CSV table of C-alpha atoms in Angstrom, one decimal:
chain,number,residue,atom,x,y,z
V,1,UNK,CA,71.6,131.9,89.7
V,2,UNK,CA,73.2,128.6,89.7
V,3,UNK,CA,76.9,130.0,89.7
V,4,UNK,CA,75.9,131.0,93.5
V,5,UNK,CA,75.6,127.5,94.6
V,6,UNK,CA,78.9,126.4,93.8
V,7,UNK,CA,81.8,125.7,96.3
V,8,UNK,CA,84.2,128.6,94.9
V,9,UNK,CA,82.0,131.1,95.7
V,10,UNK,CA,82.0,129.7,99.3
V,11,UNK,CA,85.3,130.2,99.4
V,12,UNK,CA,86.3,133.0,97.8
V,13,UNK,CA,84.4,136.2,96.8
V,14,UNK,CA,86.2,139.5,94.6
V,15,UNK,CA,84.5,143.1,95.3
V,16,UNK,CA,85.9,145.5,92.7
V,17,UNK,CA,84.3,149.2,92.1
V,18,UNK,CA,85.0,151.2,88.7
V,19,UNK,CA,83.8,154.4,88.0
V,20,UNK,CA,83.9,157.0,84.6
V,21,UNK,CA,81.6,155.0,82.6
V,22,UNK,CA,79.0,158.1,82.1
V,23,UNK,CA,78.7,161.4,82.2
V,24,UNK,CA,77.4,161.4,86.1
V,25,UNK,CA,81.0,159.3,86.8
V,26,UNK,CA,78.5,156.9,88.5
V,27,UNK,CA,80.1,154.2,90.4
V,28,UNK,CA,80.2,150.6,89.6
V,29,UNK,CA,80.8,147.0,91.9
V,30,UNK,CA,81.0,143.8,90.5
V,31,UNK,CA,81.4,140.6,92.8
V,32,UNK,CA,82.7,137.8,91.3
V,33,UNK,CA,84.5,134.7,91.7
V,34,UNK,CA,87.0,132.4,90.3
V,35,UNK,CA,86.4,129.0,89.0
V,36,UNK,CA,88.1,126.4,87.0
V,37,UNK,CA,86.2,128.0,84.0
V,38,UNK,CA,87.5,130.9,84.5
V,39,UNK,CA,85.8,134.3,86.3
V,40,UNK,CA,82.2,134.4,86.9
V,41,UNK,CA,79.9,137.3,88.0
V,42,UNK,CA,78.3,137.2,91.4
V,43,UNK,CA,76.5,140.7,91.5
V,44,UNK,CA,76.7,144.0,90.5
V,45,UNK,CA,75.7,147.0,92.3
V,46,UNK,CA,75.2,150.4,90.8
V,47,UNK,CA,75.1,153.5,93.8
V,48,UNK,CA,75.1,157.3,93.8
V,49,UNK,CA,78.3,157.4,96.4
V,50,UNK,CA,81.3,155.2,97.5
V,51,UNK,CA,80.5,155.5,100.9
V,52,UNK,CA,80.8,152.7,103.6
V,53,UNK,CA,76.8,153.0,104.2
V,54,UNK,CA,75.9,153.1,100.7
V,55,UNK,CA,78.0,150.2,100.3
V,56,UNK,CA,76.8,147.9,103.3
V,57,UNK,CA,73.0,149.1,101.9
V,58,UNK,CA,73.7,147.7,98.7
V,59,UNK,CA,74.8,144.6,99.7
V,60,UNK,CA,71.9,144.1,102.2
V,61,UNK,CA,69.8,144.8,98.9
V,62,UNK,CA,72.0,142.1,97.1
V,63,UNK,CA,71.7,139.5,99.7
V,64,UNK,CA,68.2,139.5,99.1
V,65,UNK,CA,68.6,138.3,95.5
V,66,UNK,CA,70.9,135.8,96.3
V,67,UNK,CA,69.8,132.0,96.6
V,68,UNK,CA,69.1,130.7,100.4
V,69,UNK,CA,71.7,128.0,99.5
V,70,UNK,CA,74.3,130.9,97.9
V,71,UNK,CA,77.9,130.9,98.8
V,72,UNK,CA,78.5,127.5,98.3
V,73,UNK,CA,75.7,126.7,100.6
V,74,UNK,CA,77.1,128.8,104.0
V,75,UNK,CA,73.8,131.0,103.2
V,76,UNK,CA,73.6,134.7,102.6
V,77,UNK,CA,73.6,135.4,106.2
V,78,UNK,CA,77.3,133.2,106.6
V,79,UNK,CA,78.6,134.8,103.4
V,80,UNK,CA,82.1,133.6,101.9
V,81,UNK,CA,85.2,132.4,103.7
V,82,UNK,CA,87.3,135.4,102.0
V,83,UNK,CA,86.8,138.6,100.0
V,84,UNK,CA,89.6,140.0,98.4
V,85,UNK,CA,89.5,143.9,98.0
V,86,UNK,CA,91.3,147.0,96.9
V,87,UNK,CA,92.3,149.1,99.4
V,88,UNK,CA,89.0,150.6,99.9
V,89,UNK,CA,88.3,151.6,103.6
V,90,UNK,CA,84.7,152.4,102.6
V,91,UNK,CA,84.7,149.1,100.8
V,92,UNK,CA,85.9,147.1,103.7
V,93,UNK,CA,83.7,148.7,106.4
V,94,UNK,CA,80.8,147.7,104.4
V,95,UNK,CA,81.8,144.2,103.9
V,96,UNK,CA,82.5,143.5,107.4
V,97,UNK,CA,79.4,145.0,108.6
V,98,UNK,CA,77.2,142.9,105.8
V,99,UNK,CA,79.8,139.7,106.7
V,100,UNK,CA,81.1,139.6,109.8
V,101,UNK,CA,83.3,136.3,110.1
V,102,UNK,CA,84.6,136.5,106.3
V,103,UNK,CA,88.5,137.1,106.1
V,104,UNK,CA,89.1,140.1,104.0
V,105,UNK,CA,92.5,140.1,101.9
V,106,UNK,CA,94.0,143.0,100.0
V,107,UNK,CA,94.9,142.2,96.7
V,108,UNK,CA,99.1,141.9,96.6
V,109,UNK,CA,99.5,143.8,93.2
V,110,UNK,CA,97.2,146.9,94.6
V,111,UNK,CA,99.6,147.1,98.1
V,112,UNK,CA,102.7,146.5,95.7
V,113,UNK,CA,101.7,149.2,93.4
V,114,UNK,CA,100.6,151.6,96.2
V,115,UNK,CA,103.7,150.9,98.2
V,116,UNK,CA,106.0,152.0,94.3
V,117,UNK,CA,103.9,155.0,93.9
V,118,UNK,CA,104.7,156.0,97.4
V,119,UNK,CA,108.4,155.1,97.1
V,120,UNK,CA,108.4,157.0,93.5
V,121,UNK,CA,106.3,160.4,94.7
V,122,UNK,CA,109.1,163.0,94.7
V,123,UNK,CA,107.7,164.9,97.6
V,124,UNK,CA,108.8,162.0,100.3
V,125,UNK,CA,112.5,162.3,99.2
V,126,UNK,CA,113.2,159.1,98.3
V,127,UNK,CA,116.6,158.7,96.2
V,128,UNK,CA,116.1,156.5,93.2
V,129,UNK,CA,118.4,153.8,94.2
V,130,UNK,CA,116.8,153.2,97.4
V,131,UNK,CA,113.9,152.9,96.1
V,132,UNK,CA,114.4,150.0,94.3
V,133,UNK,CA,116.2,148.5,97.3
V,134,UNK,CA,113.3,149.5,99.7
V,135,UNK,CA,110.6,147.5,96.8
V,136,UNK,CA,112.7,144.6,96.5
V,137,UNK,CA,112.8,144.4,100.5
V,138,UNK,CA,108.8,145.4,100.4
V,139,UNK,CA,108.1,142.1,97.9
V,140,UNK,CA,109.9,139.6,100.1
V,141,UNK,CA,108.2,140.1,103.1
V,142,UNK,CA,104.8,140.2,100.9
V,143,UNK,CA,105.7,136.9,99.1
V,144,UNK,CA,107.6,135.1,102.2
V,145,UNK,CA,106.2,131.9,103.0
V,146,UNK,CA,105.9,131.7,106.3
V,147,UNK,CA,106.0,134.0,109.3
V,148,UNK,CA,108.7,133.3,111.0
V,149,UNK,CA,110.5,134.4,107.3
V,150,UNK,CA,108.3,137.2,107.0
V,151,UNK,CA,109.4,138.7,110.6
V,152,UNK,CA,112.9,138.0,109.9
V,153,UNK,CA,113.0,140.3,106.5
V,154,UNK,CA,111.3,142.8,108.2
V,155,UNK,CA,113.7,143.2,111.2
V,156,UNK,CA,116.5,142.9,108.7
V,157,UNK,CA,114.8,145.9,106.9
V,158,UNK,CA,114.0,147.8,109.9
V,159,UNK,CA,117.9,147.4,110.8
V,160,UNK,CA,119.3,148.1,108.0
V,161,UNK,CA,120.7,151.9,107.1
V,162,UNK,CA,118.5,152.6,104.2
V,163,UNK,CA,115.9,152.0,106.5
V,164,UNK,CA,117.2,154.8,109.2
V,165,UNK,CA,117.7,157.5,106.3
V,166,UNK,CA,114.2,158.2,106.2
V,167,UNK,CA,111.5,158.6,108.8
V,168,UNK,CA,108.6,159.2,106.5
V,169,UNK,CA,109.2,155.6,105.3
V,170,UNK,CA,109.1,154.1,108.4
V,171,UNK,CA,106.1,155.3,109.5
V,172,UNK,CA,104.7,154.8,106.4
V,173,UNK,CA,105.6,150.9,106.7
V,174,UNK,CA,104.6,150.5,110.4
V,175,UNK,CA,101.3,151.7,109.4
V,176,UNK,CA,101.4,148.7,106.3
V,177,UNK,CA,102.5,146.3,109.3
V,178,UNK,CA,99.6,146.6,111.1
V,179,UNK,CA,97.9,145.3,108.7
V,180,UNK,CA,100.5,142.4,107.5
V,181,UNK,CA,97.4,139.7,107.9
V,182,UNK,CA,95.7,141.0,104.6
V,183,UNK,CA,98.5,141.3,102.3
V,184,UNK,CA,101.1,139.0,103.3
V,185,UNK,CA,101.0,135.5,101.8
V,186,UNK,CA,102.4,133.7,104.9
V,187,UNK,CA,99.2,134.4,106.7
V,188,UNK,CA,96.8,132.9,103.4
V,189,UNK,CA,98.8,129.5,103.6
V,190,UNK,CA,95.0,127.8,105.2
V,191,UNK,CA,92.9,130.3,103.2
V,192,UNK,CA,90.9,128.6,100.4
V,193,UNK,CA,92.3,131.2,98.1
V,194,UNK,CA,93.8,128.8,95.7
V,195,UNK,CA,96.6,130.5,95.1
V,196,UNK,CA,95.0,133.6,93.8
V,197,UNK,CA,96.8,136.6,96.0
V,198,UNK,CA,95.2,139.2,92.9
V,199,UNK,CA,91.6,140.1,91.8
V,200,UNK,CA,92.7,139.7,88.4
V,201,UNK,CA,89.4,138.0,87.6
V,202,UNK,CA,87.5,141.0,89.0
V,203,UNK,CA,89.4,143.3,87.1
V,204,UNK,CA,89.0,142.0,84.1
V,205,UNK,CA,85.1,141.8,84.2
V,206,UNK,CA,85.2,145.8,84.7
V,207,UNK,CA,87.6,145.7,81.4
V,208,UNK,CA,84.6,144.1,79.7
V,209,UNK,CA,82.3,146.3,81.1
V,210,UNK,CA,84.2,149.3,80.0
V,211,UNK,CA,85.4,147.6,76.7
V,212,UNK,CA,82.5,146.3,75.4
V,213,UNK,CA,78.6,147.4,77.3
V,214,UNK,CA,79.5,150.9,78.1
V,215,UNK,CA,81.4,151.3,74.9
């Protein structure tokens, strides 16, 4: 239990859920961190649903295990500074009702690959072209490094004529907008993130899990 203790996991806290590793497709969520040694397992929760209650029980339960002087020493109750997620609205609602003051980020390679699929699903009528004009735009904004850059890449995509062709696109990015303060970087500048923007760490413990336990 002494990983708890430590100052990274005060900091910064991955929640990742996997499922298809039996027969009963029964999902599973690791927390984890990142260190200078590398990833290291917080928790893991096993559940019969993905469902924001389920979720925000589970963590209750796991809070309970947890050292008093866990999460760097900001207590179970506190929680960490930041928890980077998927895009997981059941996820999310959980974590904010079990952690009310932590920061939650979406991880920038799950909104980049979301936002391709999008662009690439023939049904929206994208033409080929613009879609790789309409990414290229998408991963400025995500990687600009301040806001005052950030706004001004937006407003030149939101003016621009590949931008007026389609509709379904621009609701479809006003909607992202809204929530600009979990995926862009320009807004994790004074997050202790340390430069992590992925849960690369999370993802490859579920790789393990998969590879090698449930093999």
């Amino acid at each position: 239990m002494h990983c708890h203790t430590l100052k990274e996991v005060g900091e910064l806290v991955y929640m990742d859920t996997t499922a298809g590793l039996d027969v009963l497709n029964t999902p599973l969520t690791i927390l984890s961190t990142s260190t200078p040694a590398g990833g290291l397992p917080l928790g893991m929760i096993i559940a019969s649903d993905e469902s924001a209650n389920t979720f925000t029980k589970a963590l209750e339960i796991l809070k309970c295990l947890i050292p008093s002087a866990g999460f760097g020493e900001r207590g179970t109750a506190l929680g960490p500074q930041v928890i980077m997620t998927d895009d997981c609205k059941a996820e999310k609602t959980a974590l904010h009702n079990t952690w009310k003051n932590a920061t939650l980020l979406l991880c920038v390679f799950h909104f980049l690959q979301a936002m391709w699929q999008w662009l690439w699903d023939g049904k929206h009528g994208i033409c080929n072209n613009d879609r790789v004009t309409l990414i290229e735009y998408i991963k400025k904004i995500v990687f600009a490094k301040s806001e005052i850059t950030l706004n001004a890449i937006y407003n030149d995509l939101t003016t621009s004529q590949i931008y007026s062709k389609y509709p379904n696109i621009q609701n479809h990015l006003k909607a992202s907008w809204d929530h600009r303060y979990e995926w862009a970087i320009a807004f994790c500048q004074q997050l202790p993130i340390r430069n992590n923007n992925t849960n690369n760490f999370a993802e490859a413990g579920i790789r393990i899990l998969k590879d090698i336990v449930f093999k």
